[in-house]
């Protein structure tokens, strides 16, 4: 006992190399200091291409990371929230056209933990408008062919902690060679020797603290407030550091060779289907991508909390993610979100979601213990 799995894997053996501009070929890559900065830069690029619109608006799903709102605020656009489909991490397509108006410049379509949004369907729905689709793939990274995976007009990535590449920082905007958008760059910047040493030290410390025997004690430190997500204002956007850029290729290779336990977790959840557990296995493009946490919807918030407590007591790396819809976060600027949207499905999703650890550190013993916890609760 006294061990706790981390909710997301962080055990990549990443080595330094040359930054290769074609790392996401055939896309052009524009590096930034975070995924939030990259998203802000993508929104600014779209805004610049629609200068005739006085007060530009973007559409954002009602449930996602509040950093998406920080990027919108920095880019100087207003936000219209849109509900999810029932029991799905996808924008409600039947409400999309009603949410668009003459000031809408973009929809931000979120890749949820490695489950890509339905970009082609969104584009088809918007085909008679000039609305651009920005695909926020902070949480999703392909295992192989990138243009089979990313289909947005612009794509944004995060290389931060808890994300697929786990490089502790950085992000990027990807655009196709034929794209009309001008992304403000952002070259890769060289850091001082001291900054490099600090980065390597931080990586080593995080690696050690991610070992279950240490992570258990980390989760007990109340001031760290692990698992709590807050709205943070974005103050400035900066280029990608060379320290991160030079590790991208190696991190991608490492990510592609990770175990994901998706099949075992799917089999496990399927055994409990009659109890109302829903997973999203059929939406994971298993041939070209995997999820960074395995999401499961429970029949009620109460059952979700009971299962979470059970899994936590056994140190199995469960998480409840954001736990609320974007409108329920405090500190969001009053004038950022326009109007009142019905976010019933997004709110229900937030309250019933649990994620199971599915990274390299998960063993058969952990999977059996997870299964046992589910049986205990139902
Ligand atoms: C969907 C999504 N977009 C953007 C971001 C921001 O990325 P970063 O933490 O690199 O700023 C996150 C971070 O969790 C995210 O989940």
Coordinates of C-alpha atoms and ligand atoms in Angstrom, one line a residue:
X1 CA 0.0 0.0 0.0
X2 CA 1.0 3.7 0.2
X3 CA 1.3 3.7 -3.6
X4 CA -0.6 5.8 -6.1
X5 CA -0.6 5.6 -9.9
X6 CA -0.5 9.0 -11.7
X7 CA -3.6 9.6 -13.8
X8 CA -1.5 10.1 -17.0
X9 CA 1.8 8.5 -18.0
X10 CA 5.0 10.4 -17.7
X11 CA 7.7 7.8 -18.2
X12 CA 9.0 8.7 -21.6
X13 CA 12.7 8.3 -22.2
X14 CA 13.1 11.5 -24.1
X15 CA 16.5 12.4 -25.6
X16 CA 17.8 15.6 -27.1
X17 CA 18.2 15.8 -30.9
X18 CA 17.9 18.3 -33.8
X19 CA 14.6 20.2 -34.1
X20 CA 13.2 19.1 -37.4
X21 CA 10.8 21.6 -39.0
X22 CA 9.1 18.7 -40.8
X23 CA 8.3 16.9 -37.5
X24 CA 4.6 17.1 -38.3
X25 CA 4.9 16.8 -42.1
X26 CA 3.0 17.8 -44.3
X27 CA 2.0 20.7 -41.9
X28 CA 4.0 23.9 -41.3
X29 CA 4.8 24.1 -37.6
X30 CA 4.7 27.3 -35.6
X31 CA 6.1 26.7 -32.1
X32 CA 4.9 28.5 -28.9
X33 CA 5.6 28.4 -25.2
X34 CA 2.3 26.5 -24.4
X35 CA -0.8 25.0 -25.9
X36 CA -2.8 28.0 -24.6
X37 CA -0.4 30.4 -26.5
X38 CA -0.7 28.3 -29.6
X39 CA -4.5 28.4 -29.5
X40 CA -4.4 32.2 -28.9
X41 CA -2.1 32.6 -31.9
X42 CA -4.4 30.5 -34.1
X43 CA -7.5 32.5 -33.1
X44 CA -5.5 35.8 -33.8
X45 CA -4.6 34.4 -37.2
X46 CA -8.3 33.8 -38.0
X47 CA -9.3 37.2 -36.6
X48 CA -6.7 39.0 -38.8
X49 CA -8.2 37.3 -41.8
X50 CA -11.7 38.6 -40.9
X51 CA -10.9 42.2 -40.1
X52 CA -14.3 43.4 -41.4
X53 CA -15.9 41.8 -38.4
X54 CA -16.0 44.4 -35.6
X55 CA -16.7 42.1 -32.6
X56 CA -15.5 38.6 -33.6
X57 CA -16.9 35.6 -31.8
X58 CA -15.8 32.0 -31.5
X59 CA -17.9 28.9 -30.5
X60 CA -16.5 26.7 -27.8
X61 CA -18.0 23.5 -26.3
X62 CA -19.5 23.9 -22.8
X63 CA -17.1 21.3 -21.3
X64 CA -13.4 21.6 -21.9
X65 CA -10.2 22.9 -20.3
X66 CA -10.7 26.5 -19.2
X67 CA -7.3 27.4 -20.8
X68 CA -9.4 27.5 -24.0
X69 CA -11.2 30.5 -22.6
X70 CA -7.9 32.1 -21.6
X71 CA -6.7 31.8 -25.2
X72 CA -10.0 33.4 -26.5
X73 CA -9.7 36.3 -24.0
X74 CA -6.0 37.0 -25.0
X75 CA -7.0 36.9 -28.7
X76 CA -9.7 39.5 -28.1
X77 CA -12.7 37.5 -29.2
X78 CA -16.0 36.8 -27.4
X79 CA -17.2 33.3 -26.7
X80 CA -20.5 31.5 -27.4
X81 CA -20.7 28.2 -25.6
X82 CA -22.4 25.2 -27.2
X83 CA -23.7 22.1 -25.6
X84 CA -22.5 18.5 -26.1
X85 CA -24.4 15.7 -27.8
X86 CA -26.0 13.5 -25.1
X87 CA -23.4 11.2 -23.4
X88 CA -20.7 12.2 -26.0
X89 CA -17.7 14.6 -25.8
X90 CA -18.8 16.2 -29.1
X91 CA -20.4 19.5 -30.1
X92 CA -24.1 19.2 -30.6
X93 CA -24.3 19.4 -34.4
X94 CA -28.0 20.2 -34.5
X95 CA -27.4 23.4 -32.4
X96 CA -24.3 24.5 -34.3
X97 CA -25.9 26.5 -37.1
X98 CA -28.3 28.3 -34.7
X99 CA -25.2 29.3 -32.6
X100 CA -23.5 30.8 -35.6
X101 CA -24.1 34.5 -36.5
X102 CA -22.5 37.1 -38.7
X103 CA -19.8 37.8 -36.1
X104 CA -18.8 34.1 -35.7
X105 CA -15.2 33.6 -37.1
X106 CA -14.4 30.1 -35.7
X107 CA -15.4 27.0 -33.9
X108 CA -12.9 25.4 -31.6
X109 CA -13.3 21.7 -31.9
X110 CA -11.6 19.8 -29.1
X111 CA -9.9 16.5 -29.3
X112 CA -11.0 14.9 -26.0
X113 CA -8.1 12.9 -24.4
X114 CA -7.3 11.4 -27.8
X115 CA -10.8 11.1 -29.2
X116 CA -10.8 13.5 -32.3
X117 CA -13.9 15.7 -32.8
X118 CA -16.1 15.1 -35.9
X119 CA -14.3 17.7 -37.9
X120 CA -15.6 16.6 -41.3
X121 CA -19.2 16.7 -39.9
X122 CA -18.6 20.2 -38.4
X123 CA -17.2 21.4 -41.7
X124 CA -20.1 20.0 -43.6
X125 CA -22.6 21.7 -41.2
X126 CA -20.8 25.0 -41.7
X127 CA -20.3 24.7 -45.4
X128 CA -22.5 27.6 -46.3
X129 CA -20.7 29.9 -43.8
X130 CA -17.1 31.4 -43.6
X131 CA -16.6 29.9 -40.1
X132 CA -13.2 28.3 -39.7
X133 CA -12.6 25.1 -37.7
X134 CA -9.7 25.3 -35.3
X135 CA -8.9 21.8 -34.1
X136 CA -7.5 22.0 -30.5
X137 CA -5.5 18.7 -30.3
X138 CA -3.7 19.5 -27.0
X139 CA -4.8 16.1 -25.7
X140 CA -4.5 14.1 -28.9
X141 CA -1.5 13.0 -30.9
X142 CA -1.5 10.5 -33.9
X143 CA 0.5 7.3 -33.8
X144 CA 1.1 7.4 -37.6
X145 CA -0.2 9.4 -40.5
X146 CA -0.9 12.9 -39.3
X147 CA -3.2 14.1 -42.1
X148 CA -5.5 11.2 -41.5
X149 CA -5.8 12.3 -37.9
X150 CA -6.0 16.2 -38.1
X151 CA -8.6 17.7 -40.3
X152 CA -9.1 21.3 -38.9
X153 CA -8.3 24.4 -40.9
X154 CA -5.7 25.1 -38.2
X155 CA -4.6 22.6 -35.6
X156 CA -3.1 23.5 -32.2
X157 CA -1.0 21.2 -29.9
X158 CA 0.3 21.2 -26.4
X159 CA 3.5 19.6 -25.3
X160 CA 2.9 20.2 -21.6
X161 CA 2.7 17.9 -18.6
X162 CA -0.2 15.4 -18.7
X163 CA -0.4 15.7 -22.5
X164 CA 0.7 13.1 -25.0
X165 CA 4.3 14.1 -25.4
X166 CA 4.7 15.3 -21.8
X167 CA 7.6 17.6 -22.4
X168 CA 6.6 20.0 -19.6
X169 CA 5.8 22.9 -21.8
X170 CA 5.4 24.2 -25.3
X171 CA 2.8 24.1 -28.0
X172 CA 2.4 24.6 -31.7
X173 CA 0.0 25.7 -34.4
X174 CA -0.1 23.5 -37.5
X175 CA -1.3 24.7 -40.8
X176 CA -1.3 23.2 -44.3
X177 CA 0.9 24.7 -46.9
X178 CA -2.1 26.0 -48.9
X179 CA -3.7 27.7 -45.8
X180 CA -4.5 31.4 -46.2
X181 CA -3.9 32.1 -42.5
X182 CA -0.9 34.0 -41.3
X183 CA 0.4 32.7 -38.0
X184 CA 2.5 35.3 -36.1
X185 CA 5.8 33.7 -35.5
X186 CA 7.4 32.5 -33.2
X187 CA 10.8 31.1 -34.0
X188 CA 12.3 28.6 -31.7
X189 CA 14.4 30.5 -29.1
X190 CA 17.6 29.4 -27.5
X191 CA 17.6 29.3 -23.8
X192 CA 20.5 30.0 -21.4
X193 CA 22.5 27.2 -20.0
X194 CA 20.9 27.9 -16.6
X195 CA 17.4 27.5 -18.1
X196 CA 18.4 24.2 -19.7
X197 CA 19.8 22.9 -16.4
X198 CA 16.6 24.0 -14.6
X199 CA 14.5 22.1 -17.2
X200 CA 16.5 18.9 -16.9
X201 CA 16.3 19.1 -13.1
X202 CA 12.5 19.7 -13.2
X203 CA 12.1 16.7 -15.5
X204 CA 14.2 14.5 -13.3
X205 CA 12.2 15.6 -10.2
X206 CA 8.9 15.0 -11.8
X207 CA 10.0 11.6 -13.1
X208 CA 10.9 10.5 -9.5
X209 CA 7.8 12.0 -8.0
X210 CA 5.7 10.1 -10.6
X211 CA 6.9 6.8 -9.2
X212 CA 3.8 5.4 -7.3
X213 CA 5.5 5.2 -3.9
X214 CA 6.4 8.9 -4.1
X215 CA 3.3 10.1 -6.0
X216 CA 1.2 8.7 -3.1
X217 CA 2.8 11.3 -0.8
X218 CA 2.7 14.1 -3.4
X219 CA -1.2 13.6 -3.5
X220 CA -1.3 14.1 0.2
X221 CA 0.1 17.6 0.1
X222 CA -3.0 19.8 0.4
X223 CA -1.3 23.0 -0.9
X224 CA -0.5 21.3 -4.3
X225 CA -4.3 20.9 -4.9
X226 CA -3.6 18.2 -7.5
X227 CA -6.4 17.6 -9.9
X228 CA -8.0 21.0 -9.4
X229 CA -8.4 23.0 -12.6
X230 CA -8.7 26.8 -12.5
X231 CA -9.1 29.6 -15.0
X232 CA -5.8 31.3 -15.5
X233 CA -5.4 34.5 -17.5
X234 CA -3.0 34.3 -20.3
X235 CA -0.6 37.3 -20.0
X236 CA 1.7 36.9 -23.0
X237 CA 2.7 34.5 -25.7
X238 CA 6.2 33.5 -26.4
X239 CA 8.1 31.3 -28.8
X240 CA 8.9 27.6 -28.2
X241 CA 12.1 27.0 -26.4
X242 CA 14.9 25.1 -28.1
X243 CA 15.1 22.8 -25.1
X244 CA 11.6 21.5 -25.8
X245 CA 11.9 21.7 -29.6
X246 CA 15.0 19.6 -29.7
X247 CA 13.2 16.8 -27.8
X248 CA 10.0 16.7 -30.0
X249 CA 11.1 14.0 -32.4
X250 CA 12.3 11.7 -29.6
X251 CA 9.1 12.3 -27.6
X252 CA 7.0 11.4 -30.6
X253 CA 8.8 8.2 -31.2
X254 CA 8.4 7.4 -27.4
X255 CA 4.7 8.2 -27.5
X256 CA 4.1 6.0 -30.5
X257 CA 5.7 3.0 -28.7
X258 CA 3.7 3.3 -25.4
X259 CA 1.2 0.6 -24.2
X260 CA -2.3 2.0 -23.9
X261 CA -4.4 -0.9 -22.3
X262 CA -7.4 0.3 -24.3
X263 CA -8.5 -3.1 -25.3
X264 CA -8.3 -4.5 -21.7
X265 CA -10.2 -1.5 -20.3
X266 CA -12.8 -1.8 -23.0
X267 CA -13.4 -5.5 -22.1
X268 CA -13.6 -4.6 -18.5
X269 CA -16.2 -1.8 -19.0
X270 CA -18.2 -4.0 -21.4
X271 CA -18.7 -6.5 -18.5
X272 CA -20.5 -3.7 -16.6
X273 CA -22.5 -2.2 -19.5
X274 CA -25.8 -3.4 -18.0
X275 CA -25.1 -1.1 -15.0
X276 CA -25.1 1.9 -17.2
X277 CA -21.3 2.4 -17.7
X278 CA -20.4 4.0 -21.0
X279 CA -17.0 4.1 -22.6
X280 CA -15.9 5.6 -25.9
X281 CA -13.9 2.7 -27.3
X282 CA -15.5 2.8 -30.7
X283 CA -14.6 6.5 -31.1
X284 CA -10.8 6.0 -30.4
X285 CA -9.1 5.7 -33.8
X286 CA -7.1 2.8 -32.4
X287 CA -5.1 2.3 -35.7
X288 CA -3.8 5.8 -35.6
X289 CA -4.1 7.1 -32.0
X290 CA -4.7 6.3 -28.4
X291 CA -6.2 8.0 -25.4
X292 CA -4.0 9.5 -22.6
X293 CA -6.6 8.6 -20.0
X294 CA -9.5 6.1 -20.5
X295 CA -12.8 8.0 -20.1
X296 CA -15.9 6.3 -18.7
X297 CA -19.3 7.9 -18.1
X298 CA -21.2 6.6 -15.0
X299 CA -25.0 6.6 -14.7
X300 CA -25.0 9.3 -12.0
X301 CA -22.8 11.8 -10.2
X302 CA -23.2 9.8 -7.0
X303 CA -22.0 6.6 -8.6
X304 CA -19.1 8.5 -10.2
X305 CA -18.1 9.8 -6.8
X306 CA -18.4 6.4 -5.1
X307 CA -16.3 4.8 -7.8
X308 CA -13.7 7.6 -7.6
X309 CA -13.4 7.2 -3.8
X310 CA -13.0 3.4 -4.2
X311 CA -10.3 3.7 -6.9
X312 CA -8.5 6.4 -5.0
X313 CA -8.4 4.3 -1.8
X314 CA -6.5 1.7 -3.8
X315 CA -4.2 4.2 -5.5
X316 CA -5.4 3.4 -9.0
X317 CA -4.9 6.8 -10.7
X318 CA -8.5 7.7 -11.4
X319 CA -9.5 11.3 -12.1
X320 CA -12.7 13.3 -12.4
X321 CA -11.1 15.8 -14.8
X322 CA -12.7 19.3 -14.7
X323 CA -15.9 18.3 -12.9
X324 CA -17.9 21.3 -14.2
X325 CA -18.9 23.1 -17.4
X326 CA -17.0 26.2 -18.4
X327 CA -19.8 28.6 -17.3
X328 CA -19.3 27.2 -13.7
X329 CA -15.6 28.2 -13.3
X330 CA -15.0 31.3 -11.1
X331 CA -12.7 34.1 -12.2
X332 CA -13.8 34.0 -15.9
X333 CA -14.1 37.7 -17.1
X334 CA -17.7 38.8 -17.0
X335 CA -17.9 40.0 -20.6
X336 CA -16.0 37.0 -22.2
X337 CA -19.0 34.6 -22.6
X338 CA -22.0 35.9 -24.5
X339 CA -25.6 35.0 -23.8
X340 CA -26.9 32.0 -21.9
X341 CA -26.6 28.6 -23.6
X342 CA -28.4 25.4 -22.5
X343 CA -25.4 23.2 -21.4
X344 CA -27.5 20.4 -19.9
X345 CA -25.5 17.6 -21.7
X346 CA -22.1 19.2 -21.0
X347 CA -22.9 19.6 -17.3
X348 CA -24.2 16.1 -17.0
X349 CA -21.0 14.8 -18.8
X350 CA -18.8 16.8 -16.4
X351 CA -20.5 15.3 -13.3
X352 CA -20.6 11.7 -14.5
X353 CA -17.1 11.4 -16.0
X354 CA -14.3 9.4 -14.5
X355 CA -11.0 8.6 -16.2
X356 CA -9.0 5.4 -15.6
X357 CA -5.2 5.3 -15.9
X358 CA -4.1 3.5 -19.0
X359 CA -0.4 4.3 -19.3
X360 CA 2.8 2.3 -19.2
X361 CA 2.8 2.1 -15.4
X362 CA -0.5 0.2 -15.3
X363 CA -0.1 -3.6 -14.8
X364 CA -2.5 -6.5 -14.9
X365 CA -2.7 -6.3 -11.1
X366 CA -3.9 -2.7 -11.4
X367 CA -6.5 -3.6 -14.0
X368 CA -7.9 -6.4 -11.8
X369 CA -8.1 -4.0 -8.9
X370 CA -10.0 -1.5 -11.0
X371 CA -12.4 -4.2 -12.1
X372 CA -12.9 -5.2 -8.4
X373 CA -13.6 -1.6 -7.5
X374 CA -16.3 -1.3 -10.2
X375 CA -17.9 -4.6 -8.9
X376 CA -17.9 -3.2 -5.3
X377 CA -19.7 0.0 -6.3
X378 CA -22.4 -1.7 -8.5
Ligands
LIG1 C1 -8.1 21.1 -24.7 C2 -7.0 21.9 -24.2 N1 -6.6 23.0 -24.9 C3 -5.6 23.8 -24.5 C4 -4.8 23.5 -23.4 C5 -3.7 24.4 -22.9 O1 -2.5 23.7 -23.1 P1 -1.2 24.2 -22.2 O2 -1.4 23.6 -20.8 O3 0.0 23.7 -22.9 O4 -1.2 25.7 -22.1 C6 -5.2 22.4 -22.6 C7 -4.5 22.1 -21.4 O5 -4.8 21.2 -20.6 C8 -6.3 21.6 -23.0 O6 -6.7 20.5 -22.4

